[in-house]
Amino acid sequence: MLQLMLHSHPRIAIPPETRFVVTAYERRRDFGDLEDPAKRRALAEWIVGRRETKFHDLGLDPELVTEAIVTGPPTLGAALGAVFQAYARRFGKPRWGDKRPTYIQHLDGLLRLFPDAQVVHLIRDGRDCVASLKEMSWYKRDAFHATATWTQAIDLGRRAAARLGPDSYYQLQYEHLVDNPAGELRRLCAFLGEDYDSQMTQPQRIAGSAVPPQKRWHQRTKAAVNSSRVGSWNARLEPWEIALAETVMGRRLQDHGYELTGAPRPPAAHLATFARVTADRKLVASKRAVRDRWDRRREPNPVALVQVGDLVGEPLLRR
């Protein structure tokens, strides 16, 4: 919904979720020295030629994007930026961004690629997030993992807010956005340094053309913005899932103004399972950080996006 709201702005283009930014950063050493045009071409073909990257959802000419990368600056950020700039040009807009929930876990790398990026973090009641994840056809994990995902995102968001400051990091809540779209979007536009446009409150007008048809789980974006799903977790979660969520999310929920039901404490076995899931996630994040430090010492090129003429637009990243 927020992606479509921003995409409705006359100066901002936000595509459907892509899947190449984080993977390209983590594999940057595999692409070799990007001073070599042949290496840049191989990187471009990796982006435009694999269905896993979701490039095909952008409606772009792969040959033109490939040439833009090959003839562009020899940095990974510039190569990735060329794709988003091409998408923005498709709509005649100067500014671009990307949306993916997992970006909150990869901000260090993303900000190395796009140092001037602005990060927008949309927060929703964690219980509604768990309920929604459970209903997604692509989500193969359970309520323990869904609950851990939300708590990790909240904690990472707090650290990012403290580190980046108010000029680079902005947080808003889903419930406030659907209750008062115009007011919340005015404040968001002020953060972005853009004039507010009333079209942003009607994202359903572009949902039919901007949402890939295979993403059937986004059907609700074709209806007018409403609050019908706020608090719907109460009918969508089982009692034990509510108990788990409120116990481990409790302080975080209350800090954002969400009320607790007073559900009983979950069984010790459930808390132990959640603890294992959380520990596993922390271990994965720790290993990723260690590998990133190792890779930084051996990068063949700088990674940051550079401005050359009108090759790339002003970067904007959203969660």
Short mmCIF file of C-alpha atoms in Angstrom, two decimals:
data_model
loop_
_atom_site.label_atom_id
_atom_site.label_comp_id
_atom_site.label_asym_id
_atom_site.label_seq_id
_atom_site.Cartn_x
_atom_site.Cartn_y
_atom_site.Cartn_z
CA MET A 1 0.00 0.00 0.00
CA LEU A 2 2.72 2.50 0.94
CA GLN A 3 4.74 1.50 -2.12
CA LEU A 4 1.76 2.41 -4.31
CA MET A 5 1.16 5.63 -2.38
CA LEU A 6 4.71 6.75 -3.06
CA HIS A 7 4.56 5.53 -6.64
CA SER A 8 1.49 7.74 -7.09
CA HIS A 9 3.65 10.81 -6.40
CA PRO A 10 4.49 12.68 -9.63
CA ARG A 11 8.24 12.65 -8.83
CA ILE A 12 8.76 9.23 -7.24
CA ALA A 13 8.82 5.74 -8.80
CA ILE A 14 8.75 2.68 -6.54
CA PRO A 15 8.65 -0.64 -8.44
CA PRO A 16 7.22 -3.98 -7.32
CA GLU A 17 9.64 -5.83 -5.06
CA THR A 18 12.93 -6.65 -6.71
CA ARG A 19 15.24 -9.43 -5.57
CA PHE A 20 18.67 -8.43 -6.80
CA VAL A 21 19.99 -5.62 -4.58
CA VAL A 22 20.94 -7.55 -1.44
CA THR A 23 22.08 -10.63 -3.34
CA ALA A 24 24.26 -8.54 -5.66
CA TYR A 25 25.88 -6.83 -2.69
CA GLU A 26 26.58 -10.12 -0.95
CA ARG A 27 28.02 -11.57 -4.17
CA ARG A 28 29.94 -8.44 -5.19
CA ARG A 29 33.33 -10.15 -5.16
CA ASP A 30 32.01 -12.81 -7.56
CA PHE A 31 31.40 -10.16 -10.22
CA GLY A 32 35.07 -9.22 -10.29
CA ASP A 33 36.68 -5.93 -11.26
CA LEU A 34 33.92 -3.72 -12.65
CA GLU A 35 36.52 -1.49 -14.33
CA ASP A 36 36.34 -4.21 -17.00
CA PRO A 37 33.28 -3.60 -19.27
CA ALA A 38 32.97 -7.36 -19.78
CA LYS A 39 32.50 -7.78 -16.03
CA ARG A 40 29.85 -5.06 -16.00
CA ARG A 41 28.07 -6.83 -18.84
CA ALA A 42 28.14 -10.10 -16.92
CA LEU A 43 26.66 -8.32 -13.90
CA ALA A 44 23.97 -6.75 -16.07
CA GLU A 45 23.05 -10.10 -17.58
CA TRP A 46 22.88 -11.61 -14.11
CA ILE A 47 20.31 -8.93 -13.19
CA VAL A 48 18.16 -8.89 -16.32
CA GLY A 49 18.36 -12.57 -17.26
CA ARG A 50 17.35 -14.39 -14.08
CA ARG A 51 13.73 -14.74 -13.02
CA GLU A 52 14.86 -14.79 -9.40
CA THR A 53 15.74 -11.08 -9.62
CA LYS A 54 12.13 -10.14 -10.57
CA PHE A 55 13.53 -7.87 -13.29
CA HIS A 56 10.76 -9.08 -15.58
CA ASP A 57 8.19 -7.34 -13.33
CA LEU A 58 9.65 -3.92 -14.09
CA GLY A 59 8.53 -3.68 -17.71
CA LEU A 60 11.99 -2.60 -18.92
CA ASP A 61 13.97 -3.41 -22.05
CA PRO A 62 16.76 -5.73 -20.86
CA GLU A 63 19.10 -4.72 -23.68
CA LEU A 64 18.80 -1.01 -22.90
CA VAL A 65 19.35 -1.60 -19.19
CA THR A 66 22.33 -3.81 -19.94
CA GLU A 67 23.92 -1.10 -22.07
CA ALA A 68 23.27 1.51 -19.38
CA ILE A 69 25.17 -0.64 -16.88
CA VAL A 70 28.01 -1.45 -19.28
CA THR A 71 28.54 2.20 -20.21
CA GLY A 72 28.05 3.48 -16.68
CA PRO A 73 30.45 4.01 -13.78
CA PRO A 74 32.32 0.92 -12.52
CA THR A 75 30.61 0.55 -9.15
CA LEU A 76 27.97 -1.90 -8.01
CA GLY A 77 25.78 0.92 -6.68
CA ALA A 78 25.83 2.64 -10.08
CA ALA A 79 24.90 -0.61 -11.84
CA LEU A 80 21.97 -1.25 -9.54
CA GLY A 81 20.96 2.39 -9.65
CA ALA A 82 20.84 2.26 -13.45
CA VAL A 83 18.02 -0.30 -13.23
CA PHE A 84 15.93 1.85 -10.92
CA GLN A 85 16.66 4.98 -12.92
CA ALA A 86 15.41 3.21 -16.03
CA TYR A 87 12.24 2.31 -14.14
CA ALA A 88 11.78 5.92 -13.02
CA ARG A 89 12.31 7.14 -16.59
CA ARG A 90 9.57 4.79 -17.74
CA PHE A 91 7.16 7.00 -15.78
CA GLY A 92 8.91 10.30 -16.45
CA LYS A 93 10.02 10.70 -12.83
CA PRO A 94 13.36 11.88 -11.43
CA ARG A 95 13.36 9.94 -8.17
CA TRP A 96 13.31 6.25 -7.39
CA GLY A 97 13.33 3.73 -4.57
CA ASP A 98 12.77 0.11 -3.69
CA LYS A 99 10.65 -1.69 -1.13
CA ARG A 100 11.34 -4.99 0.55
CA PRO A 101 10.66 -5.94 4.19
CA THR A 102 14.02 -7.67 4.63
CA TYR A 103 15.88 -4.43 3.87
CA ILE A 104 15.72 -3.55 7.58
CA GLN A 105 18.19 -6.41 8.10
CA HIS A 106 20.62 -5.11 5.47
CA LEU A 107 20.80 -1.36 6.02
CA ASP A 108 24.59 -1.26 6.42
CA GLY A 109 25.13 -2.73 2.97
CA LEU A 110 22.34 -0.71 1.38
CA LEU A 111 23.74 2.53 2.73
CA ARG A 112 27.16 1.62 1.38
CA LEU A 113 25.57 1.22 -2.05
CA PHE A 114 23.39 4.34 -1.74
CA PRO A 115 25.02 6.66 0.83
CA ASP A 116 22.43 9.42 0.42
CA ALA A 117 19.43 7.12 0.75
CA GLN A 118 16.47 7.98 2.93
CA VAL A 119 14.98 5.05 4.81
CA VAL A 120 11.25 4.86 5.50
CA HIS A 121 10.24 2.19 8.00
CA LEU A 122 6.55 1.29 8.13
CA ILE A 123 5.53 -0.42 11.37
CA ARG A 124 2.33 -2.36 11.95
CA ASP A 125 0.90 -4.14 14.99
CA GLY A 126 3.09 -7.23 15.30
CA ARG A 127 0.10 -9.48 15.85
CA ASP A 128 -1.43 -8.38 12.54
CA CYS A 129 1.95 -8.95 10.88
CA VAL A 130 2.10 -12.52 12.19
CA ALA A 131 -1.47 -13.17 11.04
CA SER A 132 -0.74 -11.80 7.57
CA LEU A 133 2.47 -13.78 7.15
CA LYS A 134 0.67 -17.00 8.07
CA GLU A 135 -1.82 -16.38 5.24
CA MET A 136 0.78 -15.74 2.55
CA SER A 137 1.13 -18.60 0.08
CA TRP A 138 4.88 -17.99 -0.17
CA TYR A 139 5.53 -18.02 3.59
CA LYS A 140 6.71 -21.48 4.60
CA ARG A 141 7.58 -20.87 8.24
CA ASP A 142 5.48 -20.87 11.41
CA ALA A 143 4.23 -18.37 13.98
CA PHE A 144 7.46 -18.60 15.98
CA HIS A 145 9.49 -17.37 13.02
CA ALA A 146 6.91 -14.74 12.08
CA THR A 147 6.93 -13.39 15.63
CA ALA A 148 10.73 -13.33 15.69
CA THR A 149 10.78 -11.48 12.37
CA TRP A 150 8.70 -8.64 13.77
CA THR A 151 10.64 -8.29 17.01
CA GLN A 152 13.94 -8.26 15.12
CA ALA A 153 12.65 -5.60 12.71
CA ILE A 154 11.54 -3.37 15.59
CA ASP A 155 14.90 -3.67 17.32
CA LEU A 156 16.84 -3.02 14.13
CA GLY A 157 14.65 -0.03 13.38
CA ARG A 158 15.41 1.50 16.76
CA ARG A 159 19.13 1.14 16.19
CA ALA A 160 18.85 2.61 12.71
CA ALA A 161 16.88 5.60 13.99
CA ALA A 162 19.55 6.34 16.59
CA ARG A 163 22.41 5.90 14.12
CA LEU A 164 21.00 7.66 11.06
CA GLY A 165 19.07 10.51 12.62
CA PRO A 166 15.90 12.32 11.48
CA ASP A 167 17.22 13.41 8.09
CA SER A 168 17.86 9.86 6.88
CA TYR A 169 15.41 7.67 8.81
CA TYR A 170 11.65 8.07 9.07
CA GLN A 171 9.18 5.85 10.88
CA LEU A 172 5.41 5.73 10.53
CA GLN A 173 2.69 3.34 11.59
CA TYR A 174 0.27 1.49 9.34
CA GLU A 175 -2.72 2.15 11.61
CA HIS A 176 -2.14 5.91 11.53
CA LEU A 177 -1.62 5.83 7.78
CA VAL A 178 -4.92 4.12 6.98
CA ASP A 179 -6.78 6.29 9.51
CA ASN A 180 -5.41 9.59 8.20
CA PRO A 181 -3.68 9.05 4.84
CA ALA A 182 -3.42 12.71 3.88
CA GLY A 183 -1.94 13.82 7.18
CA GLU A 184 0.59 10.99 7.39
CA LEU A 185 1.62 11.38 3.76
CA ARG A 186 2.10 15.13 4.17
CA ARG A 187 4.54 14.46 6.99
CA LEU A 188 6.29 11.76 4.95
CA CYS A 189 6.66 14.10 1.98
CA ALA A 190 8.14 16.75 4.26
CA PHE A 191 10.77 14.24 5.35
CA LEU A 192 11.51 13.37 1.72
CA GLY A 193 11.73 17.02 0.73
CA GLU A 194 8.84 16.66 -1.71
CA ASP A 195 5.56 18.50 -2.12
CA TYR A 196 2.54 16.48 -1.04
CA ASP A 197 0.22 15.33 -3.83
CA SER A 198 -3.36 14.27 -3.10
CA GLN A 199 -3.13 11.41 -5.63
CA MET A 200 -1.05 9.57 -3.05
CA THR A 201 -4.17 8.89 -0.95
CA GLN A 202 -5.70 6.82 -3.75
CA PRO A 203 -3.17 4.07 -4.46
CA GLN A 204 -5.96 1.80 -5.71
CA ARG A 205 -6.08 3.87 -8.90
CA ILE A 206 -2.73 2.49 -10.05
CA ALA A 207 -2.80 -0.93 -8.35
CA GLY A 208 -4.18 -2.66 -11.43
CA SER A 209 -1.19 -1.64 -13.54
CA ALA A 210 1.53 -1.43 -10.89
CA VAL A 211 1.00 -4.72 -9.03
CA PRO A 212 2.15 -7.81 -10.95
CA PRO A 213 -0.90 -10.03 -11.64
CA GLN A 214 0.73 -13.11 -10.12
CA LYS A 215 0.86 -11.40 -6.72
CA ARG A 216 -2.69 -12.35 -5.82
CA TRP A 217 -2.03 -11.69 -2.13
CA HIS A 218 -1.99 -7.96 -2.97
CA GLN A 219 -5.59 -7.88 -4.18
CA ARG A 220 -6.65 -5.59 -1.35
CA THR A 221 -4.50 -2.83 -2.80
CA LYS A 222 -7.14 -2.47 -5.52
CA ALA A 223 -9.67 -1.21 -2.95
CA ALA A 224 -9.71 2.23 -1.37
CA VAL A 225 -7.53 2.72 1.69
CA ASN A 226 -9.42 1.57 4.78
CA SER A 227 -8.84 0.32 8.32
CA SER A 228 -10.75 -2.97 8.01
CA ARG A 229 -7.66 -5.07 8.69
CA VAL A 230 -6.53 -3.14 11.75
CA GLY A 231 -6.74 -5.45 14.76
CA SER A 232 -7.99 -8.36 12.66
CA TRP A 233 -5.35 -10.56 14.33
CA ASN A 234 -7.87 -11.21 17.09
CA ALA A 235 -9.88 -13.42 14.72
CA ARG A 236 -6.96 -14.71 12.66
CA LEU A 237 -4.57 -15.96 15.33
CA GLU A 238 -5.02 -18.92 17.62
CA PRO A 239 -5.05 -18.25 21.39
CA TRP A 240 -1.58 -19.73 21.85
CA GLU A 241 -0.19 -17.49 19.10
CA ILE A 242 -1.68 -14.40 20.76
CA ALA A 243 -0.20 -15.47 24.09
CA LEU A 244 3.22 -15.97 22.53
CA ALA A 245 3.11 -12.69 20.62
CA GLU A 246 2.02 -10.59 23.57
CA THR A 247 4.60 -12.13 25.87
CA VAL A 248 7.63 -11.67 23.62
CA MET A 249 6.43 -8.53 21.81
CA GLY A 250 4.77 -6.95 24.83
CA ARG A 251 7.04 -4.00 25.59
CA ARG A 252 7.62 -3.29 21.91
CA LEU A 253 3.87 -3.33 21.20
CA GLN A 254 3.14 -0.97 24.07
CA ASP A 255 5.94 1.38 23.07
CA HIS A 256 4.11 1.89 19.78
CA GLY A 257 0.70 2.36 21.39
CA TYR A 258 -0.72 -1.11 20.82
CA GLU A 259 -2.82 -2.46 23.67
CA LEU A 260 -2.40 -5.94 25.07
CA THR A 261 -5.30 -8.29 25.79
CA GLY A 262 -3.80 -9.73 28.95
CA ALA A 263 -3.44 -13.16 27.40
CA PRO A 264 -1.93 -15.76 29.73
CA ARG A 265 1.77 -16.52 29.59
CA PRO A 266 2.50 -19.24 27.00
CA PRO A 267 3.85 -22.67 27.98
CA ALA A 268 7.57 -22.92 28.67
CA ALA A 269 7.97 -25.14 25.60
CA HIS A 270 6.67 -22.34 23.36
CA LEU A 271 9.04 -19.81 24.91
CA ALA A 272 11.93 -22.22 24.49
CA THR A 273 11.09 -22.71 20.81
CA PHE A 274 10.91 -18.96 20.30
CA ALA A 275 14.26 -18.54 22.05
CA ARG A 276 15.85 -21.08 19.70
CA VAL A 277 14.42 -19.35 16.66
CA THR A 278 15.66 -15.98 17.89
CA ALA A 279 19.11 -17.40 18.62
CA ASP A 280 19.29 -18.89 15.13
CA ARG A 281 18.39 -15.55 13.56
CA LYS A 282 21.04 -13.76 15.60
CA LEU A 283 23.63 -16.34 14.55
CA VAL A 284 22.74 -15.84 10.88
CA ALA A 285 23.04 -12.06 11.28
CA SER A 286 26.38 -12.44 13.07
CA LYS A 287 27.79 -14.68 10.34
CA ARG A 288 26.57 -12.23 7.70
CA ALA A 289 28.34 -9.37 9.46
CA VAL A 290 31.59 -11.33 9.72
CA ARG A 291 31.49 -12.22 6.04
CA ASP A 292 30.73 -8.62 5.12
CA ARG A 293 33.79 -7.37 7.03
CA TRP A 294 35.91 -9.96 5.24
CA ASP A 295 34.51 -9.02 1.85
CA ARG A 296 35.03 -5.30 2.42
CA ARG A 297 38.77 -5.86 2.70
CA ARG A 298 38.80 -7.66 -0.65
CA GLU A 299 36.39 -5.65 -2.78
CA PRO A 300 37.82 -5.07 -6.25
CA ASN A 301 35.98 -1.72 -6.58
CA PRO A 302 34.22 0.91 -4.52
CA VAL A 303 30.55 -0.02 -4.24
CA ALA A 304 28.82 3.35 -3.80
CA LEU A 305 26.53 4.82 -6.41
CA VAL A 306 28.04 7.87 -8.09
CA GLN A 307 26.21 10.64 -9.89
CA VAL A 308 27.24 11.02 -13.53
CA GLY A 309 25.07 13.37 -15.58
CA ASP A 310 21.52 12.15 -15.28
CA LEU A 311 22.42 8.47 -15.08
CA VAL A 312 20.86 8.02 -11.68
CA GLY A 313 18.22 9.81 -9.65
CA GLU A 314 18.02 10.80 -6.03
CA PRO A 315 18.00 7.54 -4.08
CA LEU A 316 15.14 6.57 -1.82
CA LEU A 317 14.87 3.28 0.02
CA ARG A 318 11.74 2.11 1.79
CA ARG A 319 10.93 -0.77 4.03
#
